Short mmCIF file of C-alpha atoms in Angstrom, two decimals:
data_model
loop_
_atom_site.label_atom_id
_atom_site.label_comp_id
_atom_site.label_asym_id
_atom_site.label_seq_id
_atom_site.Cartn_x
_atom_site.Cartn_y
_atom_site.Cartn_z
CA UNK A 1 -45.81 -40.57 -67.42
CA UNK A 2 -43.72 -43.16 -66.22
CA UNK A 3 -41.45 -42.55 -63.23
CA UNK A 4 -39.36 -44.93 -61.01
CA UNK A 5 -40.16 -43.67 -57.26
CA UNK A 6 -37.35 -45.52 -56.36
CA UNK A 7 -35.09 -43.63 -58.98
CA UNK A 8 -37.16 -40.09 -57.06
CA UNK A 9 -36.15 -41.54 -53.42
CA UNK A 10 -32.64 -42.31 -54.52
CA UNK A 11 -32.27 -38.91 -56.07
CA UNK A 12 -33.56 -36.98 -53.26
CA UNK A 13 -31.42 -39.40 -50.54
CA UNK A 14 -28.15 -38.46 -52.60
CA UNK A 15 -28.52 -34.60 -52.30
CA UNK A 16 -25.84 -33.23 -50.86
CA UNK A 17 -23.79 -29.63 -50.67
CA UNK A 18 -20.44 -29.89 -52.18
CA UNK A 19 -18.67 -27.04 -51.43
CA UNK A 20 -16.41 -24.83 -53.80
CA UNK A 21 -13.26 -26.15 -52.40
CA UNK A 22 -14.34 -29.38 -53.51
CA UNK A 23 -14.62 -28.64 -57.44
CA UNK A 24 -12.32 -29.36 -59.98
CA UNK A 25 -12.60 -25.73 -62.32
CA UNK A 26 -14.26 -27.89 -64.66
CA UNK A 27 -16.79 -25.90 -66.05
CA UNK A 28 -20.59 -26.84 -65.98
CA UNK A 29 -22.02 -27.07 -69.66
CA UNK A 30 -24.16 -24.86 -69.95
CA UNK A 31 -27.38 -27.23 -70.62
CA UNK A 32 -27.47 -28.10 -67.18
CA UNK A 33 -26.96 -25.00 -66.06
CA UNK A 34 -29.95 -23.90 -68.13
CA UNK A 35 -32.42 -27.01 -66.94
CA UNK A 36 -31.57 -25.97 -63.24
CA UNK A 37 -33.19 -22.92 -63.91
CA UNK A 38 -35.72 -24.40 -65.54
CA UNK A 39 -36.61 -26.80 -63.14
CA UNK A 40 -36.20 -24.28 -60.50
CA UNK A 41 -39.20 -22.32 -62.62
CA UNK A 42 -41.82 -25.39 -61.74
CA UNK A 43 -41.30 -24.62 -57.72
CA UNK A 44 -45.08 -24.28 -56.07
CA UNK A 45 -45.80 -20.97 -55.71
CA UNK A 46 -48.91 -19.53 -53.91
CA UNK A 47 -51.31 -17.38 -56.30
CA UNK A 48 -48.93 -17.96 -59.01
CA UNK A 49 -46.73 -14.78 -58.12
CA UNK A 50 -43.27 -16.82 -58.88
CA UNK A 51 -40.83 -14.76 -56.90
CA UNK A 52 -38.03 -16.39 -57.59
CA UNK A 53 -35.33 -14.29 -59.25
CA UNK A 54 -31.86 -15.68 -60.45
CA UNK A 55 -28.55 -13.58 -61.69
CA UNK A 56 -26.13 -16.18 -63.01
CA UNK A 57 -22.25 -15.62 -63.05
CA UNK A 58 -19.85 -17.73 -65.39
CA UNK A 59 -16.82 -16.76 -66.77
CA UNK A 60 -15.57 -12.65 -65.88
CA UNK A 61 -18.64 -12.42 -64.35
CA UNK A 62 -17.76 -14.69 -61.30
CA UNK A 63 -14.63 -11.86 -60.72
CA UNK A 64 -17.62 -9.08 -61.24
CA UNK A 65 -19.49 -10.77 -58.15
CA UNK A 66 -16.02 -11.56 -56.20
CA UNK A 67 -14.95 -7.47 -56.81
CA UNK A 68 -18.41 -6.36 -55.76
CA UNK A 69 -18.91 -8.44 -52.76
CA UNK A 70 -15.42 -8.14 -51.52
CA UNK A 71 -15.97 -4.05 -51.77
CA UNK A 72 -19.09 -4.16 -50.29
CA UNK A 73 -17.96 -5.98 -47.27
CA UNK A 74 -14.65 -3.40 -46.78
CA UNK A 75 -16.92 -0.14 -46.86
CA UNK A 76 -19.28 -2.05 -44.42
CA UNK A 77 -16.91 -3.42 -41.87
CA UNK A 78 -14.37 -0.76 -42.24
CA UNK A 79 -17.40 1.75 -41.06
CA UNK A 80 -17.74 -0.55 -38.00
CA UNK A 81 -13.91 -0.36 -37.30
CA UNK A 82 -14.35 -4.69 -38.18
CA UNK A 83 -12.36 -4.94 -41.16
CA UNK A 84 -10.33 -8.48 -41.66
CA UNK A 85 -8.36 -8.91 -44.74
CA UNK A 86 -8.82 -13.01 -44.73
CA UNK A 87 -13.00 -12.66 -45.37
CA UNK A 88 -12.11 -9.56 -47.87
CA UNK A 89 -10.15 -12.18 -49.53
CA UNK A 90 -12.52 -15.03 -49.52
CA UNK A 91 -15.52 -12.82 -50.98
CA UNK A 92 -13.33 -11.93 -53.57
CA UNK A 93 -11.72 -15.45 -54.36
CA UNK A 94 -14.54 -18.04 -53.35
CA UNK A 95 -16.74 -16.96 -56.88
CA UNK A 96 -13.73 -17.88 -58.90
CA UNK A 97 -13.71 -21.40 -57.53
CA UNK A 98 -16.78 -22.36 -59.02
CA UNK A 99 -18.01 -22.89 -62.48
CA UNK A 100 -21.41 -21.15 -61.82
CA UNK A 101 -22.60 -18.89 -58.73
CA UNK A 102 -26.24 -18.37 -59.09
CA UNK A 103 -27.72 -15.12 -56.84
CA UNK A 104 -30.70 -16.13 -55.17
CA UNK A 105 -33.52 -13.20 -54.72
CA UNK A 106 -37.14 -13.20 -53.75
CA UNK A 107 -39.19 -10.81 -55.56
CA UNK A 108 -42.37 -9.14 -53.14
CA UNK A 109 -45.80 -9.48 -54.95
CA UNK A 110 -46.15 -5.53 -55.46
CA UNK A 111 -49.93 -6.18 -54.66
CA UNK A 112 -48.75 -7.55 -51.16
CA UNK A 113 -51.33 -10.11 -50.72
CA UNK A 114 -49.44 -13.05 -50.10
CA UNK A 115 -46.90 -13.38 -46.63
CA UNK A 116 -43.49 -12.82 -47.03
CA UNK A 117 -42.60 -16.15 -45.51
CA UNK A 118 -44.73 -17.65 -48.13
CA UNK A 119 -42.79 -16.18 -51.09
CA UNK A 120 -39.50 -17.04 -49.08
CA UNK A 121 -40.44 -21.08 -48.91
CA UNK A 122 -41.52 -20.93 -52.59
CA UNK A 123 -38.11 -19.28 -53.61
CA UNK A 124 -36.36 -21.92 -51.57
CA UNK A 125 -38.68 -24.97 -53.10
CA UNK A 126 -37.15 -23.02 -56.35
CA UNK A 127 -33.80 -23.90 -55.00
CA UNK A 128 -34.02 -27.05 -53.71
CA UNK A 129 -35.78 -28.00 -57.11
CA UNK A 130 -32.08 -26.45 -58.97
CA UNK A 131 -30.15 -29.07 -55.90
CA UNK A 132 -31.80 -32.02 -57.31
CA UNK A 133 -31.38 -31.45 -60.60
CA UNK A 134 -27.39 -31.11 -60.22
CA UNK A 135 -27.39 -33.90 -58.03
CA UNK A 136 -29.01 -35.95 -60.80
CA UNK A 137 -26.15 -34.64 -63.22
CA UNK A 138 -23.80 -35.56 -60.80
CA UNK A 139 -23.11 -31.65 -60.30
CA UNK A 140 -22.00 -30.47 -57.34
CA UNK A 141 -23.69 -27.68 -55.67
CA UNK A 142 -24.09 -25.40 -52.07
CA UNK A 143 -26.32 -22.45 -50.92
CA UNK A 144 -24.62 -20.07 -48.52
CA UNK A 145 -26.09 -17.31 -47.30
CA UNK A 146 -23.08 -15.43 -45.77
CA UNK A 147 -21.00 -12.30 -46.63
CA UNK A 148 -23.07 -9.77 -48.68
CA UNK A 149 -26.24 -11.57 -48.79
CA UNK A 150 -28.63 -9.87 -45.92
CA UNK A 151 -26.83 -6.37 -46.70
CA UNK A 152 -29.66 -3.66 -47.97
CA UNK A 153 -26.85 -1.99 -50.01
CA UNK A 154 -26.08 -5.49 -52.16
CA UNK A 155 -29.70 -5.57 -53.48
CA UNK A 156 -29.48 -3.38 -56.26
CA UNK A 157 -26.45 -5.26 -57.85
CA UNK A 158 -28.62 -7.90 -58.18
CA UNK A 159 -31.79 -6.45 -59.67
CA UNK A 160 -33.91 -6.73 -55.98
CA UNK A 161 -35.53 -3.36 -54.37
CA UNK A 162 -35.90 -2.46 -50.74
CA UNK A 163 -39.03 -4.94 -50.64
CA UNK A 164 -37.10 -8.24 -52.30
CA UNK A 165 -34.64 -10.08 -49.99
CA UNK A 166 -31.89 -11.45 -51.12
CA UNK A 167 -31.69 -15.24 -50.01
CA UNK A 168 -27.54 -16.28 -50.72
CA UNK A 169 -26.11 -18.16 -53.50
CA UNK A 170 -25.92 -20.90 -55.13
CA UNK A 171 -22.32 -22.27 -55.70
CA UNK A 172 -22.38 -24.83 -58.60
CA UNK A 173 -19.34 -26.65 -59.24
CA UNK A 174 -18.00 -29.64 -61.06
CA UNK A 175 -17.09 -32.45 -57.95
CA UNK A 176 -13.48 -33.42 -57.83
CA UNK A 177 -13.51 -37.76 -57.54
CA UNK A 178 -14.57 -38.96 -54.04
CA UNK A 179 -16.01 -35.67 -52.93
CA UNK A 180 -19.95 -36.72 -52.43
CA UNK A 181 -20.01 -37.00 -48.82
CA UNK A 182 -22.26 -39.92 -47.33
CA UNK A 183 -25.53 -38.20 -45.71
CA UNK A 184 -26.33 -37.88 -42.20
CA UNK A 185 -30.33 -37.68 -40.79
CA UNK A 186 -31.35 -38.33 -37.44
CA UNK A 187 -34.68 -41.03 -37.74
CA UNK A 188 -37.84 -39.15 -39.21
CA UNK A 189 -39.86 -40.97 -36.30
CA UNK A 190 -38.10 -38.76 -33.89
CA UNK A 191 -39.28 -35.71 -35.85
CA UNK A 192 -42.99 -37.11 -36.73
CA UNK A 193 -45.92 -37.24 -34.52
CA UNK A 194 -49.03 -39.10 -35.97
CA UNK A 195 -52.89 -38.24 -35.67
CA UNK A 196 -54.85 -41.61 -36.24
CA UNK A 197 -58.55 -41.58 -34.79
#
């Protein structure tokens, strides 16, 4: 296997989130779509348990997740007397922005042997592994982890029992021209401490 490290460091450098107000409508073909999950399959995963789970919307489906999110949120807040009409109408719009919004969920190893946590980092090497590849098609993408997404009552929509967590979406989206923002990181010496003898 031959691989250009430089191409690797590039890649990884140019990752960015490029958020749904940022895409065009363009829609994603569907091959892409399709090797982001399969990339996302080939995350490291401790005892093999692969908890990732994904529920993709396209098309009607991306109203589906605005509808049930946006509902969700009214019987929720309006129980709490917090109700605003502006985020009911951003859960219910933001999906229909994008060409893709992929659910994020972490399925618990039923046998319980390996941590939480440890499931939770492999889902999220899952979805960093899904990042690069749509950076590398020059896709733009964006994990949020607001409105329903920590709600008990949302995991069932989504496949997940009371055991699974529910870890955000992914917003994919086609990047309108000039919308790849240049990256900001602090040195990694200042976050690096070295053990030589």
């Amino acid at each position: 296997m031959e691989i250009n490290p430089e191409q690797i460091n590039e890649l990884i450098s140019d990752r960015r989130s490029i958020y749904p107000a940022m895409y065009t409508g363009e829609v994603v073909e569907q091959h892409i779509i399709e090797q982001m999950l399969e990339n996302a399959n080939w995350a490291p995963t401790h005892a093999l348990t692969e908890p990732w789970r994904f529920v993709v919307f396209s098309g009607t489906g991306l109203q589906k997740l605005g509808d049930f999110q946006a509902e969700l949120y009214k019987e929720n807040s309006s129980a709490k007397d917090q109700f605003d009409e502006k985020k009911f109408q951003k859960l219910k719009e933001k999906p229909l922005q994008c060409s893709h919004v992929i659910a994020i969920g972490m399925k618990r190893d039923p046998k319980g042997k390996i941590p939480e946590i440890e499931e939770v980092e492999a889902t999220a090497c899952a979805v960093q592994n899904m990042y690069l590849t749509a950076t590398a098609y020059g896709i733009g993408c964006y994990w949020g982890s607001g409105g329903v997404t920590y709600l008990e009552e949302a995991k069932p929509f989504f496949g997940l029992e009371a055991q699974d967590k529910l870890l955000g979406f992914l917003f994919v989206g086609v990047p309108k021209e000039g919308k790849w923002p240049a990256g900001r990181r602090s040195p990694v010496a200042d976050k690096v401490s070295w053990v030589l003898d």
